[in-house]
mmCIF file of C-alpha atoms in Angstrom:
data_model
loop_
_atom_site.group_PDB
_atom_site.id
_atom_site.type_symbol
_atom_site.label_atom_id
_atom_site.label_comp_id
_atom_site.label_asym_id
_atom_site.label_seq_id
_atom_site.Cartn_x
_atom_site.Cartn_y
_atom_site.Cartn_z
ATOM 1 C CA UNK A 198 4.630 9.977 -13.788
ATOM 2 C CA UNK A 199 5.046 9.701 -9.643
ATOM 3 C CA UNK A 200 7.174 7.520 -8.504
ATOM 4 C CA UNK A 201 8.517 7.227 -5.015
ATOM 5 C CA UNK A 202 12.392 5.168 -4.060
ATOM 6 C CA UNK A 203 13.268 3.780 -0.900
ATOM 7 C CA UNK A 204 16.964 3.317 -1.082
ATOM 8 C CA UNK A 205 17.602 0.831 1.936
ATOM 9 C CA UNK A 206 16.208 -2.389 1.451
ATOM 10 C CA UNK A 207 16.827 -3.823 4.842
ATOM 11 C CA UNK A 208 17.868 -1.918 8.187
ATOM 12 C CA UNK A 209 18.923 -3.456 11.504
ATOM 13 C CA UNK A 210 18.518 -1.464 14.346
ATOM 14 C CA UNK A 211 19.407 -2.351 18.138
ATOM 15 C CA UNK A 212 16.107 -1.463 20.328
ATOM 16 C CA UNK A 213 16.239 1.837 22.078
ATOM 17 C CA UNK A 214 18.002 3.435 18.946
ATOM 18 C CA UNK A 215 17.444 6.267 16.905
ATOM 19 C CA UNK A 216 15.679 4.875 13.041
ATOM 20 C CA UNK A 217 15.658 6.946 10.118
ATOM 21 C CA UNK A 218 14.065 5.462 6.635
ATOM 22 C CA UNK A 219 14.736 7.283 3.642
ATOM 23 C CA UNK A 220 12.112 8.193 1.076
ATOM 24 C CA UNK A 221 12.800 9.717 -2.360
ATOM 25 C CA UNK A 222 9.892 10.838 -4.646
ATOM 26 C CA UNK A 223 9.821 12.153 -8.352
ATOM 27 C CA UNK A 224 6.575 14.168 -8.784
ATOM 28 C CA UNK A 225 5.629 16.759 -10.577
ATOM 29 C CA UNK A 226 3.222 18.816 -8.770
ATOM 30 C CA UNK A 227 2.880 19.100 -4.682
ATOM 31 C CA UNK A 228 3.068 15.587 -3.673
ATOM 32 C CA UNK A 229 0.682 13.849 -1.754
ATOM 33 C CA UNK A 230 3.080 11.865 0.460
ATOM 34 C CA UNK A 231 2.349 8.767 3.010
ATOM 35 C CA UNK A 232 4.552 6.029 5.253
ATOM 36 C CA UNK A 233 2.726 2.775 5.780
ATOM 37 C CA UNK A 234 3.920 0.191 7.948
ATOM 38 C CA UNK A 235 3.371 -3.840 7.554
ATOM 39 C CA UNK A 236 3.726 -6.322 10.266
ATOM 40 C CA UNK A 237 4.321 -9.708 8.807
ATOM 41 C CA UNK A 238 0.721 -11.682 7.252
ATOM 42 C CA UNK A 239 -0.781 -8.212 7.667
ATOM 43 C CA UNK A 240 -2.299 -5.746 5.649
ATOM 44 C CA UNK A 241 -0.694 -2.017 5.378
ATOM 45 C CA UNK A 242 -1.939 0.727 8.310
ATOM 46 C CA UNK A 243 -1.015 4.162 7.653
ATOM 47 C CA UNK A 244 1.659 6.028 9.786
ATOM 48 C CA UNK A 245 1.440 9.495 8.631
ATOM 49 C CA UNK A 246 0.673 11.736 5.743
ATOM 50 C CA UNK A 247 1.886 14.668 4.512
ATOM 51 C CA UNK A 248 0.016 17.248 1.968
ATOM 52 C CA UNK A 249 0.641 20.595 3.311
ATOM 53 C CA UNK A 250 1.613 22.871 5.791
ATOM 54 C CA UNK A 251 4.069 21.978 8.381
ATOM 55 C CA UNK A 252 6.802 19.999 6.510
ATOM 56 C CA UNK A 253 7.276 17.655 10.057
ATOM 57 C CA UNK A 254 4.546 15.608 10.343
ATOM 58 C CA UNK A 255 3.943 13.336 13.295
ATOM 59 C CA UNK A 256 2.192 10.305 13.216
ATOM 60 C CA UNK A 257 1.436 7.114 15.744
ATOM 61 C CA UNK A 258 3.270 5.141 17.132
ATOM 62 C CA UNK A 259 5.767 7.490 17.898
ATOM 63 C CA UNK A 260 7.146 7.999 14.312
ATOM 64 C CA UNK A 261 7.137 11.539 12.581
ATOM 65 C CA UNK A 262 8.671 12.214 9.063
ATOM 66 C CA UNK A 263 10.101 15.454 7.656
ATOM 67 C CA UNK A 264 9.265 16.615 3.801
ATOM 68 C CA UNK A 265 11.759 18.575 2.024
ATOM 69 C CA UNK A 266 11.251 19.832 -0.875
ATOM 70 C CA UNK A 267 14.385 20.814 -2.315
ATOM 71 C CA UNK A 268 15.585 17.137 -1.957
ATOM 72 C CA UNK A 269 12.759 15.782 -2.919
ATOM 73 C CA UNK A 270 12.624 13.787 0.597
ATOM 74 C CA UNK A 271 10.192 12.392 2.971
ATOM 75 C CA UNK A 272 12.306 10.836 5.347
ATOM 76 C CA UNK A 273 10.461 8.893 8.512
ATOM 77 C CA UNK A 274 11.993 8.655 11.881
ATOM 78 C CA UNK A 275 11.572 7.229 15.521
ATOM 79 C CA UNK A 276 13.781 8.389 18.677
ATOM 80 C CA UNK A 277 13.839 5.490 20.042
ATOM 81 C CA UNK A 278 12.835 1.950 18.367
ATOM 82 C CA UNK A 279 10.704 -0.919 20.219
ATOM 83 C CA UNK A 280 10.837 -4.131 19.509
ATOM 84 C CA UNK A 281 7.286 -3.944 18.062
ATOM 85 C CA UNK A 282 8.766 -1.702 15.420
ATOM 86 C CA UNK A 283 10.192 -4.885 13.529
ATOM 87 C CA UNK A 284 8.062 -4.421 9.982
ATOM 88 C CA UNK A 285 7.987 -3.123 6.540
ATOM 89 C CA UNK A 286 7.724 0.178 6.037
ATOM 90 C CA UNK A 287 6.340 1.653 2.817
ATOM 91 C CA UNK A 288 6.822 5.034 1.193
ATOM 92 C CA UNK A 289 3.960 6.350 -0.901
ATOM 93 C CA UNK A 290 3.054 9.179 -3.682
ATOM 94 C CA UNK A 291 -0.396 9.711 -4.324
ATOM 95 C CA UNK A 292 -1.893 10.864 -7.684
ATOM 96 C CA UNK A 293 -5.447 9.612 -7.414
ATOM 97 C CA UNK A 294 -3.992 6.082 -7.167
ATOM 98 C CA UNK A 295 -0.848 5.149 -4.430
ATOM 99 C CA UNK A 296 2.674 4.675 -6.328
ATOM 100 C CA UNK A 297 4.980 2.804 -3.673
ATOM 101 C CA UNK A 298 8.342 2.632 -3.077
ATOM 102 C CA UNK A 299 9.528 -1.414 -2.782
ATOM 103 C CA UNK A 300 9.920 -1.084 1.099
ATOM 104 C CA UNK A 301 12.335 -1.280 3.802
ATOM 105 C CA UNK A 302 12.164 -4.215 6.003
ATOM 106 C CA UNK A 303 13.102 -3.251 9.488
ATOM 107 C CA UNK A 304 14.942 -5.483 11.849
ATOM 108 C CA UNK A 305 14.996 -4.479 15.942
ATOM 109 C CA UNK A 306 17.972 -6.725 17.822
ATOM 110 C CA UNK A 307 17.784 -6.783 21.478
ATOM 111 C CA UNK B 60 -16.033 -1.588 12.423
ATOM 112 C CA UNK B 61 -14.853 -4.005 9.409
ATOM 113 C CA UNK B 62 -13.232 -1.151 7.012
ATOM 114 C CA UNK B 63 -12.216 -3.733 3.972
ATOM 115 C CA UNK B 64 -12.961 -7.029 3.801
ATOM 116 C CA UNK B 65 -11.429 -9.419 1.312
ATOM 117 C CA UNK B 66 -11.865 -13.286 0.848
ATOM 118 C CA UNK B 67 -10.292 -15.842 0.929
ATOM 119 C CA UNK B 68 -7.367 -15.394 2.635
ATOM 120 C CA UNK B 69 -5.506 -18.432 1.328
ATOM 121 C CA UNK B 70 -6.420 -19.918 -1.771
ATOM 122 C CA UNK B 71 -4.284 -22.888 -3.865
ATOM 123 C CA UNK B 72 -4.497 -23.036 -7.317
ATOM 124 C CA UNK B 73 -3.966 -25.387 -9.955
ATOM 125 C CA UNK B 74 -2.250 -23.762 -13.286
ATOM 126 C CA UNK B 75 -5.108 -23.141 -15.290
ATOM 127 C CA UNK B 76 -8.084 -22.625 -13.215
ATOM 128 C CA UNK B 77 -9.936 -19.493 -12.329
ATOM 129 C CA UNK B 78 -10.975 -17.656 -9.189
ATOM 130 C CA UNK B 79 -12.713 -14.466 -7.737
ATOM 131 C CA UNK B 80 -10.847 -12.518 -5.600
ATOM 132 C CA UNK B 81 -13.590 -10.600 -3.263
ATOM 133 C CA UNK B 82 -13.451 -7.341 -1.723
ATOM 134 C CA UNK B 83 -15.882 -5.275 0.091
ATOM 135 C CA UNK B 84 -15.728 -1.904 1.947
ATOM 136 C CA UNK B 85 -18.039 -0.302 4.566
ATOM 137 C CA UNK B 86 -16.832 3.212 4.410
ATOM 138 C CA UNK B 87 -18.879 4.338 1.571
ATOM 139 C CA UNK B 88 -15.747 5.104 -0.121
ATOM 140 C CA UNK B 89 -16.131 6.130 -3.950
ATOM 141 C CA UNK B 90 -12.697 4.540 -4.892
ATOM 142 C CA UNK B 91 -11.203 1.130 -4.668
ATOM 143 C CA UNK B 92 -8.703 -0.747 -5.829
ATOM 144 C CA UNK B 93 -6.264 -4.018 -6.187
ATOM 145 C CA UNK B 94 -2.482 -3.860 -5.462
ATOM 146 C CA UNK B 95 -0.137 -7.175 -6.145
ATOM 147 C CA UNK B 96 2.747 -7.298 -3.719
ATOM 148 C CA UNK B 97 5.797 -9.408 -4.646
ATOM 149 C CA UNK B 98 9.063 -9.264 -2.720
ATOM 150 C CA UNK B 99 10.785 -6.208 -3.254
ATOM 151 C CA UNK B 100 8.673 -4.938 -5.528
ATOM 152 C CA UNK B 101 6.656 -2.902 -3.510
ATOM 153 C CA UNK B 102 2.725 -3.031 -4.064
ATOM 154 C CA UNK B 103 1.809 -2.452 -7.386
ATOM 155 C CA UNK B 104 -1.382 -1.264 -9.165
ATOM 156 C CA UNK B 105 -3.593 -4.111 -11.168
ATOM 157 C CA UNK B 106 -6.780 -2.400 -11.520
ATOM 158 C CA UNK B 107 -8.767 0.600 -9.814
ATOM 159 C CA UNK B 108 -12.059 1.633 -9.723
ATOM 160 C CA UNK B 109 -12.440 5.869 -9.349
ATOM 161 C CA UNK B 110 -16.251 5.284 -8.925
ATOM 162 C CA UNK B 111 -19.615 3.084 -9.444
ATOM 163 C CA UNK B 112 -19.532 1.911 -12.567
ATOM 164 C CA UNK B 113 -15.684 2.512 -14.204
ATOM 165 C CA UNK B 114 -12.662 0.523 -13.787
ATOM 166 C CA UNK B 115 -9.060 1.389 -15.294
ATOM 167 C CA UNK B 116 -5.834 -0.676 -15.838
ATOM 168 C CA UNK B 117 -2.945 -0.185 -13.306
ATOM 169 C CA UNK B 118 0.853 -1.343 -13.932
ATOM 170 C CA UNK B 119 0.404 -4.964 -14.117
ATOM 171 C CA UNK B 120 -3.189 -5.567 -15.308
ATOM 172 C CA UNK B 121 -2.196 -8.438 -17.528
ATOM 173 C CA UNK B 122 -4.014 -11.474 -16.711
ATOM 174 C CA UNK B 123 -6.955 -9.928 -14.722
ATOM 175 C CA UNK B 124 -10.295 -8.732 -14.524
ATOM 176 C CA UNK B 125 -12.108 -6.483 -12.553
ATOM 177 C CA UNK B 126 -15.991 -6.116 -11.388
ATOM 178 C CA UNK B 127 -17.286 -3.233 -9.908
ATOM 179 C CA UNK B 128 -20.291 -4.781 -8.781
ATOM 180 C CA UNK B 129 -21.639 -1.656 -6.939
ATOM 181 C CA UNK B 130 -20.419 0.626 -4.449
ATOM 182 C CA UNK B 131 -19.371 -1.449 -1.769
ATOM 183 C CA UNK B 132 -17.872 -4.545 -3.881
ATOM 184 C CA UNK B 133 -15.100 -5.069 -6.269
ATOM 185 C CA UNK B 134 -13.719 -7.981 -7.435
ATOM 186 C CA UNK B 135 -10.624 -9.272 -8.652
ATOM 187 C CA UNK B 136 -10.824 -12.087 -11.448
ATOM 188 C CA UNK B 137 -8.244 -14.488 -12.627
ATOM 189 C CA UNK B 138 -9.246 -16.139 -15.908
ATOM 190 C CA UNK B 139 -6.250 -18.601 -16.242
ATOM 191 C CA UNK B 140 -3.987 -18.827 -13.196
ATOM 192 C CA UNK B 141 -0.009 -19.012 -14.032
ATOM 193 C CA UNK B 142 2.457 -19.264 -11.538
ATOM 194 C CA UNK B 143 3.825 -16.265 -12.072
ATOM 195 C CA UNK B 144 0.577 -15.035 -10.500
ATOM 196 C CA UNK B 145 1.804 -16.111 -7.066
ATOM 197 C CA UNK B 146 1.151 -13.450 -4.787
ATOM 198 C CA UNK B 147 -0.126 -11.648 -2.297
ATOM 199 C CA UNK B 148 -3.284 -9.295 -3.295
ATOM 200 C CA UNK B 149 -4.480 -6.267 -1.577
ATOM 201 C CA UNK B 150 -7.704 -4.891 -2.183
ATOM 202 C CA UNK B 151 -7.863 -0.910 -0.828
ATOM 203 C CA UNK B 152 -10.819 1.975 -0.499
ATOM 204 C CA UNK B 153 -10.437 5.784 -0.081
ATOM 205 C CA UNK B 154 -12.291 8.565 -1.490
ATOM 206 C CA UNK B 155 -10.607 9.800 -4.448
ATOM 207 C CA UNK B 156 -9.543 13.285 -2.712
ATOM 208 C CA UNK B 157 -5.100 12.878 -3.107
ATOM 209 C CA UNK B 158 -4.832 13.751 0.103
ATOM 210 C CA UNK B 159 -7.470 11.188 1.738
ATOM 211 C CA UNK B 160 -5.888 8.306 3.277
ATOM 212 C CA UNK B 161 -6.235 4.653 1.231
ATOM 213 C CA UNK B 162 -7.492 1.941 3.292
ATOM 214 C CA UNK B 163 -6.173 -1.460 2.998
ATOM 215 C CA UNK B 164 -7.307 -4.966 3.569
ATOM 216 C CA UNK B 165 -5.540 -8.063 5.275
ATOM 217 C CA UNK B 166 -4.560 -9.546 1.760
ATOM 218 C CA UNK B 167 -5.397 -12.299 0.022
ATOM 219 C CA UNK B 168 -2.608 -15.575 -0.220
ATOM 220 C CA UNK B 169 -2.116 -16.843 -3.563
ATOM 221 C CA UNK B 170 0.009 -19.664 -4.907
ATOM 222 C CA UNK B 171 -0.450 -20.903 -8.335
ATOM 223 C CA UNK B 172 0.862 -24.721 -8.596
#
């Protein structure tokens, strides 16, 4: 079975800094991978998918995320965080139905 | 362009009582289906529908019901609410391609008194 571990529960990150989320995945096949983001009292919009190809994917909002295979990684980054940025961000597998990871909550001080 | 829809947004329950949670989708999307998200648990699967017509259990379908009522609809049903049923629901669409991208709704508010 998929299953997908975010290890960081909560990261606070000073605005105009560098963010990096980690992503872990078990899977036994090529994974389907995804990064959604969730402002607070909102639903989940997607930030970027990966299935093949290019292992750096880019996505909006500035944020792009790197798969690796050989770590079993699909870590999601931004260059330089905005304020707006403050969320949850999920990891996802998907084998016909999403398997999440529990989420990082983001925090952006001034 | 109202991608998924899901009512109500807030709801207040007594222990014991039932409800419908609704969900529609205008994308003509074959799949749908209902996540529960809990603090630090992630979002996790109650019930999905691959098509018209079937529904299958997820990792917490205990305590629910589904209705795929066509295409377009598919509801969420709590028989007896318990507290532990406090939550936030998300009802979600996508063709059933792995690679397509799942569509979420706003959520639905939940507490169980």
């Amino acid at each position: 079975a998929q299953s997908v571990t975010q290890p960081d529960i909560h990261i606070t990150v000073s605005e105009g800094a560098s963010l990096e989320l980690r992503c872990n995945y078990s899977y036994g096949a090529t994974p389907y991978l995804f990064w959604y983001v969730q402002s607070p009292g909102q639903g989940l919009q997607l930030l970027l998918k990966y299935f093949s190809g290019d292992t750096l994917v880019q996505g909006i909002k500035g944020f792009e995320a790197e798969f690796k295979r050989s770590q079993s990684s699909f870590n999601l980054r931004k260059p330089s965080v905005h304020w707006s940025d403050a969320a949850e961000y999920f990891c996802a597998v998907n084998d016909y139905k999403l398997s999440f990871g529990a989420g990082t909550t983001v925090t952006v001080r001034a | 362009n109202a991608g998924v829809t899901q009512t109500p947004k807030f709801q207040v329950l007594k222990t014991g009582q039932s409800m419908t949670l609704q969900c529609a989708q205008d994308m003509n999307h074959n799949s749908m289906y209902w996540y529960q998200q809990d603090p630090g648990m992630g979002l996790r699967l109650i019930y999905y529908s691959a098509s018209e017509g079937t529904t299958d259990k997820g990792e917490v379908p205990n305590g629910y019901n589904v209705s795929r009522l066509n295409k377009r609809e598919f509801s969420l049903r709590l028989e007896s609410a318990a507290p532990s049923q406090t939550s936030v629901y998300f009802c979600a669409s996508s063709n059933p391609d792995r690679g397509n991208t799942i569509y979420f709704g706003e959520g639905s508010w939940l507490t169980v008194v």
